[in-house]
XYZ file of C-alpha atoms in Angstrom:
497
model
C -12.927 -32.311 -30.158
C -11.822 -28.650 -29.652
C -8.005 -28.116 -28.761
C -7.222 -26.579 -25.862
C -4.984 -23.713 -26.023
C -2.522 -22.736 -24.080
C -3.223 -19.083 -21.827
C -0.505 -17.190 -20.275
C -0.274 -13.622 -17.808
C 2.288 -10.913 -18.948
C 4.236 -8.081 -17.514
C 6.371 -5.785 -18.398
C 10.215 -6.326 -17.207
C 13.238 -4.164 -18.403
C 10.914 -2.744 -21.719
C 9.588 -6.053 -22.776
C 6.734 -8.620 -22.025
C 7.935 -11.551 -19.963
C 5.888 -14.410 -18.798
C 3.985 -13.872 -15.446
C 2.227 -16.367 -14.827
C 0.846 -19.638 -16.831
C -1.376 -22.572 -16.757
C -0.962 -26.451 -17.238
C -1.179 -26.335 -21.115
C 1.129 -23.629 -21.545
C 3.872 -25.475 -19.169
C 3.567 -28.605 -21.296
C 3.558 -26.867 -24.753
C 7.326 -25.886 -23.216
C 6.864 -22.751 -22.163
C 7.598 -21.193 -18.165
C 8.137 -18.137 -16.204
C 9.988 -15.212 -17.120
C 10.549 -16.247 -20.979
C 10.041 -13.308 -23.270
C 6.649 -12.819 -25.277
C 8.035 -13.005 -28.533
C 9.737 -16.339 -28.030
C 6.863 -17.657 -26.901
C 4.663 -16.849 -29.078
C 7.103 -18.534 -31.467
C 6.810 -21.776 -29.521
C 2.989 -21.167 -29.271
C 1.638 -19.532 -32.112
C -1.459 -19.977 -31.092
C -1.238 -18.663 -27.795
C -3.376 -16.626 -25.416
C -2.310 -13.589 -23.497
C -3.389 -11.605 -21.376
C -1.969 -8.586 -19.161
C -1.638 -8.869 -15.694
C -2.968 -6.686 -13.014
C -1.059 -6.641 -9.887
C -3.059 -4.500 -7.803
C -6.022 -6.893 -8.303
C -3.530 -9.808 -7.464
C -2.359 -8.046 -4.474
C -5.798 -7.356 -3.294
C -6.830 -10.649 -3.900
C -3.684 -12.372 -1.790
C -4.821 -9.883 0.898
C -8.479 -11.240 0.971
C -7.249 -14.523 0.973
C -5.448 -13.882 4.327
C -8.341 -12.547 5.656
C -10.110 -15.703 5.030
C -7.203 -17.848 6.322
C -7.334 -15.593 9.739
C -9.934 -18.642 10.717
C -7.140 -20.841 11.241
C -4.926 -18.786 13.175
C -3.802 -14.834 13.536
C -0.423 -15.043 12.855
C -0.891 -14.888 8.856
C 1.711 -12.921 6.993
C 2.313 -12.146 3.224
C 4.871 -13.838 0.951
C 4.418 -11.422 -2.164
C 3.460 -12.127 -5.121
C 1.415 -15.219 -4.354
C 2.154 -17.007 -1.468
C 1.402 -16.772 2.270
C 3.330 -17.934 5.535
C 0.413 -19.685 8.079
C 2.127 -19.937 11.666
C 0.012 -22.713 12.693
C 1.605 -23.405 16.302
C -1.126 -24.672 18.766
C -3.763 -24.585 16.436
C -3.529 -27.992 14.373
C -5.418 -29.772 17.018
C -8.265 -27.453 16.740
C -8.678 -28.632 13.118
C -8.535 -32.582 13.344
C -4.527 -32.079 12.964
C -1.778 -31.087 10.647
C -2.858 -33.037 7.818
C -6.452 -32.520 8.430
C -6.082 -28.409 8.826
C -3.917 -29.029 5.708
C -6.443 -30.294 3.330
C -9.068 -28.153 4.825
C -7.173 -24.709 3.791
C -6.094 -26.664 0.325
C -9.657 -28.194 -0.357
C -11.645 -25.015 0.261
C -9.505 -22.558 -1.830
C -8.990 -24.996 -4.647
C -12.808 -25.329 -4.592
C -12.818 -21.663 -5.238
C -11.212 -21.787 -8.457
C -7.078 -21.170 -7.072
C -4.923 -23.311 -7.880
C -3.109 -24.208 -4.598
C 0.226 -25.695 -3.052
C 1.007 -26.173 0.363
C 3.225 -27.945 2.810
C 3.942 -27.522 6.447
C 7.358 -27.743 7.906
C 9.322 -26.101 10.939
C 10.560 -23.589 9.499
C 8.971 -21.492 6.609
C 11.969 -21.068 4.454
C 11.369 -25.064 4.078
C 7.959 -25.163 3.687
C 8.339 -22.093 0.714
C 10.511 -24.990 -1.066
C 8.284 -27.477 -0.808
C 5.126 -26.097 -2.321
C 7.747 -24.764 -5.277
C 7.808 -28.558 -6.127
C 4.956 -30.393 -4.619
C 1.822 -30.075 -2.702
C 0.639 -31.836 0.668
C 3.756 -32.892 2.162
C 4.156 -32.725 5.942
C 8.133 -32.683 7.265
C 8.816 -33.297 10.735
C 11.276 -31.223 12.943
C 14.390 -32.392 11.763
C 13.721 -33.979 8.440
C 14.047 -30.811 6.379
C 17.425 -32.053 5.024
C 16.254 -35.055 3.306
C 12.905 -33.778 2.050
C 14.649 -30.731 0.323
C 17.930 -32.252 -0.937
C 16.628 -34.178 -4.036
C 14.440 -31.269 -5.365
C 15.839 -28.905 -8.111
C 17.881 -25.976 -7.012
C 14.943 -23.617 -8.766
C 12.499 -24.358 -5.814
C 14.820 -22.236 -3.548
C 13.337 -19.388 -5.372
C 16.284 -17.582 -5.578
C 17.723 -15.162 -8.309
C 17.563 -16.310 -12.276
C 21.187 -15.236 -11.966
C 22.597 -17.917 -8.986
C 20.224 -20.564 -10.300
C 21.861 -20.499 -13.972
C 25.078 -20.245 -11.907
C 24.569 -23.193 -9.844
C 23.827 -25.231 -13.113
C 26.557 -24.480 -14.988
C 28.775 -25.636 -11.898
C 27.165 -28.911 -12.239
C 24.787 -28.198 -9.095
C 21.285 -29.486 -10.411
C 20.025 -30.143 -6.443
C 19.572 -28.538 -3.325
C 21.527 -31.198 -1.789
C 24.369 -30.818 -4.461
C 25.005 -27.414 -2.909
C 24.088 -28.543 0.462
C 27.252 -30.522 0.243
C 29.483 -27.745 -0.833
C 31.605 -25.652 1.931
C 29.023 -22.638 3.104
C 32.174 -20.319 2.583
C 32.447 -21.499 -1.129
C 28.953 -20.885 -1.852
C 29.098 -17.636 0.146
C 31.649 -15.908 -1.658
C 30.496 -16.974 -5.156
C 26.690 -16.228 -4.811
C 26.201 -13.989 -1.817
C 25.330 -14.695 2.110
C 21.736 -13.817 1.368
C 21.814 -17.045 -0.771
C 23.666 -18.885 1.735
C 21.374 -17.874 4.681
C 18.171 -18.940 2.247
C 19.775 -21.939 1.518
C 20.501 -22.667 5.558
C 16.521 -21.902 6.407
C 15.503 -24.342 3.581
C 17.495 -27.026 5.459
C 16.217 -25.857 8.936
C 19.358 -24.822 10.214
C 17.845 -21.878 11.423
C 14.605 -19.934 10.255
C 13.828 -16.449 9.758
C 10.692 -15.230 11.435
C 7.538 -14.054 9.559
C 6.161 -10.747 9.986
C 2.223 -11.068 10.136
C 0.137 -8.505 8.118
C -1.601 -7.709 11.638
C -0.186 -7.701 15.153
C -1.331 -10.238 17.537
C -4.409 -9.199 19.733
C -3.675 -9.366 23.430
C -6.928 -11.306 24.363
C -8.977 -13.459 21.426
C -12.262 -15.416 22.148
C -14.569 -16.926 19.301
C -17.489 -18.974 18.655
C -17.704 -21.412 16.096
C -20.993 -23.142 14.199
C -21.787 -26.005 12.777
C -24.705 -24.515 10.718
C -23.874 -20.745 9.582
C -26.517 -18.209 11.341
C -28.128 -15.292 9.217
C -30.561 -14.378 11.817
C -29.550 -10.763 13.648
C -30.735 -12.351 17.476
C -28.182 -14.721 16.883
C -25.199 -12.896 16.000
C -26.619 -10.580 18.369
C -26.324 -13.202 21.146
C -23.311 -14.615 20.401
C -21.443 -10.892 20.769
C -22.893 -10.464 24.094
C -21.100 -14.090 24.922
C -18.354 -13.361 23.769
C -18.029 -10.040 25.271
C -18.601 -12.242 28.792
C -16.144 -14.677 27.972
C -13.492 -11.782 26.857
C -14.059 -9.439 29.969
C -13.632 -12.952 31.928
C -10.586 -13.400 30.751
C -9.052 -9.831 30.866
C -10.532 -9.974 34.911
C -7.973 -12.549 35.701
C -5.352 -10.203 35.023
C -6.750 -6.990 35.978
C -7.368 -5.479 32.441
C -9.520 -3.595 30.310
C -9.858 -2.976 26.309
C -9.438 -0.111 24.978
C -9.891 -1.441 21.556
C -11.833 -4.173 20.611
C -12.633 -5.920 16.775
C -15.304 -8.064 16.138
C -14.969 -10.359 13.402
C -17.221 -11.990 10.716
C -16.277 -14.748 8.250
C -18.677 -15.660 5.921
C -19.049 -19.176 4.912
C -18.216 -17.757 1.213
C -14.826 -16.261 1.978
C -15.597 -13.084 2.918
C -14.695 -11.666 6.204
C -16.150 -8.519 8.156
C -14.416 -6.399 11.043
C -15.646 -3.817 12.844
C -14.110 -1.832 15.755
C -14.621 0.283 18.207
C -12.108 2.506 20.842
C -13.177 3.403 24.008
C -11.636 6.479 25.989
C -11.211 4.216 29.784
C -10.578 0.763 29.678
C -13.937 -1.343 29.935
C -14.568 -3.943 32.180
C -17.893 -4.631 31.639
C -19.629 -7.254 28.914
C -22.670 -5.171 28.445
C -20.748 -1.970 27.924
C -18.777 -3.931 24.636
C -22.429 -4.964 23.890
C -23.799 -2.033 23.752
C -20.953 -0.083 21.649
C -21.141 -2.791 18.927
C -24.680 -2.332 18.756
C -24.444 1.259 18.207
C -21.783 0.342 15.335
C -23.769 -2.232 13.643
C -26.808 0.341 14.051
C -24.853 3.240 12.382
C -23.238 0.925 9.018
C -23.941 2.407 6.035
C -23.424 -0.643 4.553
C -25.307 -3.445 6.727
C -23.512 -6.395 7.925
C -24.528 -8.969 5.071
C -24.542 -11.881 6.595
C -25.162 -13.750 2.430
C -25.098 -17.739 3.453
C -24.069 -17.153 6.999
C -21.184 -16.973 9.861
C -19.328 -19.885 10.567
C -17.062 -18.052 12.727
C -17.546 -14.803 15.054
C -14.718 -13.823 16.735
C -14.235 -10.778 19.279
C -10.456 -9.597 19.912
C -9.224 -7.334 22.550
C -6.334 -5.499 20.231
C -5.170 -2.464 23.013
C -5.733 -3.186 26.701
C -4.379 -1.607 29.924
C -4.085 -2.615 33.337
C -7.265 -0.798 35.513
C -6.513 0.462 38.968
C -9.058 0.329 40.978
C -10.133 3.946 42.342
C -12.482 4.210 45.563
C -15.416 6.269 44.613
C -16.346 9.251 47.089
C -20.073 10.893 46.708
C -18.181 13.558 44.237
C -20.764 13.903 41.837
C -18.255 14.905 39.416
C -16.728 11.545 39.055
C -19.667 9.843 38.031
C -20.693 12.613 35.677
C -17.774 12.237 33.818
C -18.043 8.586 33.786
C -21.421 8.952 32.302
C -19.636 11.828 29.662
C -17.209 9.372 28.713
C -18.957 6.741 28.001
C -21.508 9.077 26.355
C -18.474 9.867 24.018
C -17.471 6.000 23.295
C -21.323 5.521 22.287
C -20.946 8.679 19.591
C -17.662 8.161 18.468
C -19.110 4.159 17.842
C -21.517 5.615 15.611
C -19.937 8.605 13.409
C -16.544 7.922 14.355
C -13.722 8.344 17.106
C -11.932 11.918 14.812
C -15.155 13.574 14.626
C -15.614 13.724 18.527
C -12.592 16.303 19.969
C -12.478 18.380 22.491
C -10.021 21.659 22.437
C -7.478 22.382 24.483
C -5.445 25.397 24.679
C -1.979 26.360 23.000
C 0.880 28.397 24.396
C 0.870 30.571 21.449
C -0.196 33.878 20.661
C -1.785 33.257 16.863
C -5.267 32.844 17.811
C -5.362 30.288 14.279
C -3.206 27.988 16.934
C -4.680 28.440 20.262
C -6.653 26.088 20.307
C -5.782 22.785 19.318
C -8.618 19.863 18.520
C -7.806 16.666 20.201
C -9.805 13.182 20.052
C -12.144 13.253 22.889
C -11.983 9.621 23.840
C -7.828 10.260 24.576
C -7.801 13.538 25.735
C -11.057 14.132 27.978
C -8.811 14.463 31.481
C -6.423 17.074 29.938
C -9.504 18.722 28.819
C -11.281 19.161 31.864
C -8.336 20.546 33.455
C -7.151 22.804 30.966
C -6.839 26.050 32.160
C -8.050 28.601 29.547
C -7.501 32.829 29.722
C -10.117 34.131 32.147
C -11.808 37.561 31.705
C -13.520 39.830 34.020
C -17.113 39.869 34.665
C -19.143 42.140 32.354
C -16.552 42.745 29.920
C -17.234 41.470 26.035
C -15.384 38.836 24.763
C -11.748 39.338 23.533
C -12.285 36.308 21.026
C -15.147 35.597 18.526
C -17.440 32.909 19.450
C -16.687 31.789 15.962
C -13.550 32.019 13.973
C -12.579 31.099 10.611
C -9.797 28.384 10.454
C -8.213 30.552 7.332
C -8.979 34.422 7.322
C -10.881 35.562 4.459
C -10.052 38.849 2.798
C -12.068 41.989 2.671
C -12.126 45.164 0.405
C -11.271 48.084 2.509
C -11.342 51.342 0.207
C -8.205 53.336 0.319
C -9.325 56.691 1.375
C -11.076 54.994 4.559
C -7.921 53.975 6.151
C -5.458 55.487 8.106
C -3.275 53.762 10.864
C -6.877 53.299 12.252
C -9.556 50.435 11.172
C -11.975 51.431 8.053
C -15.074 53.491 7.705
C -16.701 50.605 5.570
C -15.574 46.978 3.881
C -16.965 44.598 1.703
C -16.651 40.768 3.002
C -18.739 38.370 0.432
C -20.127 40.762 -1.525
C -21.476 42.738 0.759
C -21.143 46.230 2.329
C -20.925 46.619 5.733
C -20.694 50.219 7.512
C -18.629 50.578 10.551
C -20.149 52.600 13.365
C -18.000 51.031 16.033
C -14.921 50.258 16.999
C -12.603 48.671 19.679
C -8.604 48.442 19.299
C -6.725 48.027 17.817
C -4.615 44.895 19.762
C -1.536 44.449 18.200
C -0.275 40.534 17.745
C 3.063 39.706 16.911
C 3.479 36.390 14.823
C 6.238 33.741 15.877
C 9.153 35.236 13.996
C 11.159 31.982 14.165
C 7.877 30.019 11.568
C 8.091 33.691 9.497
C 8.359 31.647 5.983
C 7.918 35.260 4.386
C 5.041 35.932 6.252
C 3.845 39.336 7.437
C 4.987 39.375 11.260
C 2.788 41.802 12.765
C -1.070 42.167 12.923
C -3.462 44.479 13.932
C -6.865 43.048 15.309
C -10.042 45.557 16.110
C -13.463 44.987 17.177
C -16.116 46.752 14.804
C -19.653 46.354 14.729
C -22.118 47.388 11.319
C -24.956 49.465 10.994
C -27.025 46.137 11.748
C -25.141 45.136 14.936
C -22.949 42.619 13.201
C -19.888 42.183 15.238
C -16.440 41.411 13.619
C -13.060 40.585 14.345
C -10.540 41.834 11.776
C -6.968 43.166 11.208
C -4.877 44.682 9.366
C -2.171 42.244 7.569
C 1.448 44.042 8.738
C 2.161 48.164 10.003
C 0.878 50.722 8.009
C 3.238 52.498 5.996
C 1.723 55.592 4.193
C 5.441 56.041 2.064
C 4.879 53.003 0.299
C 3.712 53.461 -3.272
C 3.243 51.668 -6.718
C 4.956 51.929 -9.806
C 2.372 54.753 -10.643
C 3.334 56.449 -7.036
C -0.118 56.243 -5.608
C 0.348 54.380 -1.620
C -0.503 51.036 -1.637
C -3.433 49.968 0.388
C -2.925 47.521 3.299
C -4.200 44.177 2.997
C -6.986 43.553 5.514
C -8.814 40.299 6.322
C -11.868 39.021 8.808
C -11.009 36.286 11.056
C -14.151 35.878 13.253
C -17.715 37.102 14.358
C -18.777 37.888 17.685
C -22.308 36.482 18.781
């Protein structure tokens, strides 16, 4: 029969390779966390190693919270391999606290993980527990006892205050439960002391989930997994009843809403959508997940099927209720924004703006592009410079976000705008011309920046309009080292239609 040998995970701590990680051969061949390479490797000649990866580890913890978002959706991260399950009014759901237990436990060790878990009132406590042993439930009040005969390494605490404890003769958590908390506080540290405190449930710090706590949550769960599109199609459009029921009875809309899919392998799928007024209608929600699902460009893979969907309302707002007149400008932007919700569902809530103006002179920054879900009221009443009838445009109809430089020759160029310029590669004669308009930059941004431009109107031989200036004033004393003047710098910023 082939030995077994033992396999461990390294990383690198203070230059050299410590023990990460282990399995159950390794730990009985005498080796454990944290013990150098070398001196393992002297224990276990034979020994397999391998490097760790902690961005794969961390991505991997993070999936498996995902998956564990089934059982409730306050699920926050204990780094490097543990998580914190607040499981408060959900246990019944599940058959109960054991039953939810072995559920989670069973289905992730099936998976390959090897897994330890407890449930306690506090988190601190249940953190110890799994340090030492798996499956054990504590009731409110019992933290004391279940914690006081374990070893004073399941606190998890520094390698420093646990070598500490032992050479004071403190080999249990209840050996240092039954010091003075000011002894232990001024020889190891209140961190230690407060750890120690939450371990016994005398107190309990509060986790931080990875993702805040929707305001509304309904879900549908199936005893067969469905594959079939009409039925996950049908169940969003229930949901989206039941959710829009329940934001009624409090006068509320979403304005964001996630639908969730968890695979019956693990893997979970959320999609969401923002809308620019809060909706109150089901088949609104309906129809902006369909245009999401429609516009994936990676379909929604349903592999062995959903055994969970779930729709959360994560942003909601209270609606007021507006009497309609026959204005036919209220319903036509109604119909524009929900015309915008459907686009931005498809490509994208940043790639729908609308522009609204600046109080600036720099025509670069007067105009500044806004999402056009949460900024479609300012934009229909933004109040932009008027011009009189007949005149041409001051502004290009487009213009460049950076100004691109042209050649101007020298000898062209007076305080005036050029007889010709080259702008990508090409020549273009000037045969008219309107300024110049002088703009003055913001002199308090300056950052060694020319402060003064000079803007004219020219149009080519082939009617091309263009909008360009002159980069600073026009100063025919300056010269180079060879004392010929030095030609301004001139760029195009725009082209007229």
């Amino acid at each position: 029969m082939k030995k077994e040998t033992p396999s461990v995970v390294v990383i690198k701590e203070h230059n050299a390779l410590v023990i990460h990680s282990l399995d159950d051969i390794a730990v009985r061949s005498g080796l454990s966390i944290g013990l150098p390479l070398a001196n393992a490797r002297a224990i276990c000649p034979e020994l397999t190693v391998y490097d760790a990866d902690e961005a794969a580890d961390a991505k991997t913890l993070n999936d498996i919270a995902d998956w564990c978002d089934r059982f409730t959706p306050l699920v926050a991260l204990d780094p490097p391999s543990g998580l914190f399950l607040d499981i408060t009014g959900c246990a019944h759901l599940f058959g109960g606290e054991r039953a939810m237990l072995q559920i989670i436990c069973g289905a992730l060790a099936r998976r390959g993980f090897a897994v330890s878990g407890a449930i306690a009132a506090t988190s601190v406590c249940a953190r110890t527990l799994t340090r030492h042993s798996s499956g054990r439930i504590i009731e409110d009040g019992a933290e004391t006892d279940a914690v006081a005969p374990l070893p004073i390494s399941a606190l998890g605490a520094d390698d420093a205050i646990t070598k500490g404890l032992r050479r004071a003769g403190l080999k249990t958590i209840g050996d240092v439960a039954a010091r003075t908390r000011h002894e232990i506080t001024a020889r190891f540290g209140a961190a230690f002391t407060t750890r120690l405190e939450h371990a016994l449930g005398q107190g309990d710090a509060p986790i931080s989930p990875r993702k805040p706590l929707p305001d509304y949550i309904v879900e549908k769960r199936f005893p067969e997994p469905v594959t079939t599109e009409p039925m996950i199609a049908m169940t969003l459009q229930n949901l989206a009843r039941m959710l829009v029921q329940a934001m009624d009875k409090q006068g509320k809309g979403a304005r964001k809403l996630e639908a969730a899919f968890f695979r019956t392998d693990g893997a979970v799928r959320t999609l969401a959508v923002e809308t620019g007024r809060a909706v109150t209608k089901p088949e609104v929600i309906d129809r902006l997940f369909r245009e999401r699902l429609d516009a994936l460009s990676d379909p929604l893979d349903p592999g062995f099927g959903f055994d969970l969907i779930r729709l959360s309302a994560s942003r909601t707002e209270i609606v007021v209720q507006q009497q309609r007149d026959l204005d036919a400008h209220v319903h036509d932007n109604d119909e524009l924004a929900a015309l915008i919700d459907r686009i931005a569902a498809r490509i994208g809530g940043k790639r729908v703006v609308v522009h609204l103006p600046e109080d600036t002179h720099i025509p670069e920054r007067a105009a500044l592009a806004a999402s056009a879900q949460h900024h479609l009221a300012a934009a229909s009443h933004a109040v932009w410079p008027a011009r009189a009838e007949g005149e041409p445009p001051l502004r290009p109809l487009r213009l460049f976000e950076r100004p691109e430089p042209i050649k101007v020759p020298f000898a062209t160029v007076p305080d005036g705008p050029p007889h010709r310029f080259t702008w990508r590669r090409a020549t273009h004669q000037v045969v008219r011309v309107e300024g110049p308009e002088r703009i003055a930059m913001e002199w308090w941004q300056r950052d060694g920046k020319v402060l003064t431009r000079d803007y004219f109107r020219v149009e080519d031989e082939q009617g091309l309009r263009f909008w360009i200036f002159r980069d600073g004033l026009y100063d025919s004393e300056l010269a180079d080292e060879d004392g010929k003047p030095v030609p301004a710098n001139w760029f195009v910023h725009g082209l007229f239609a």
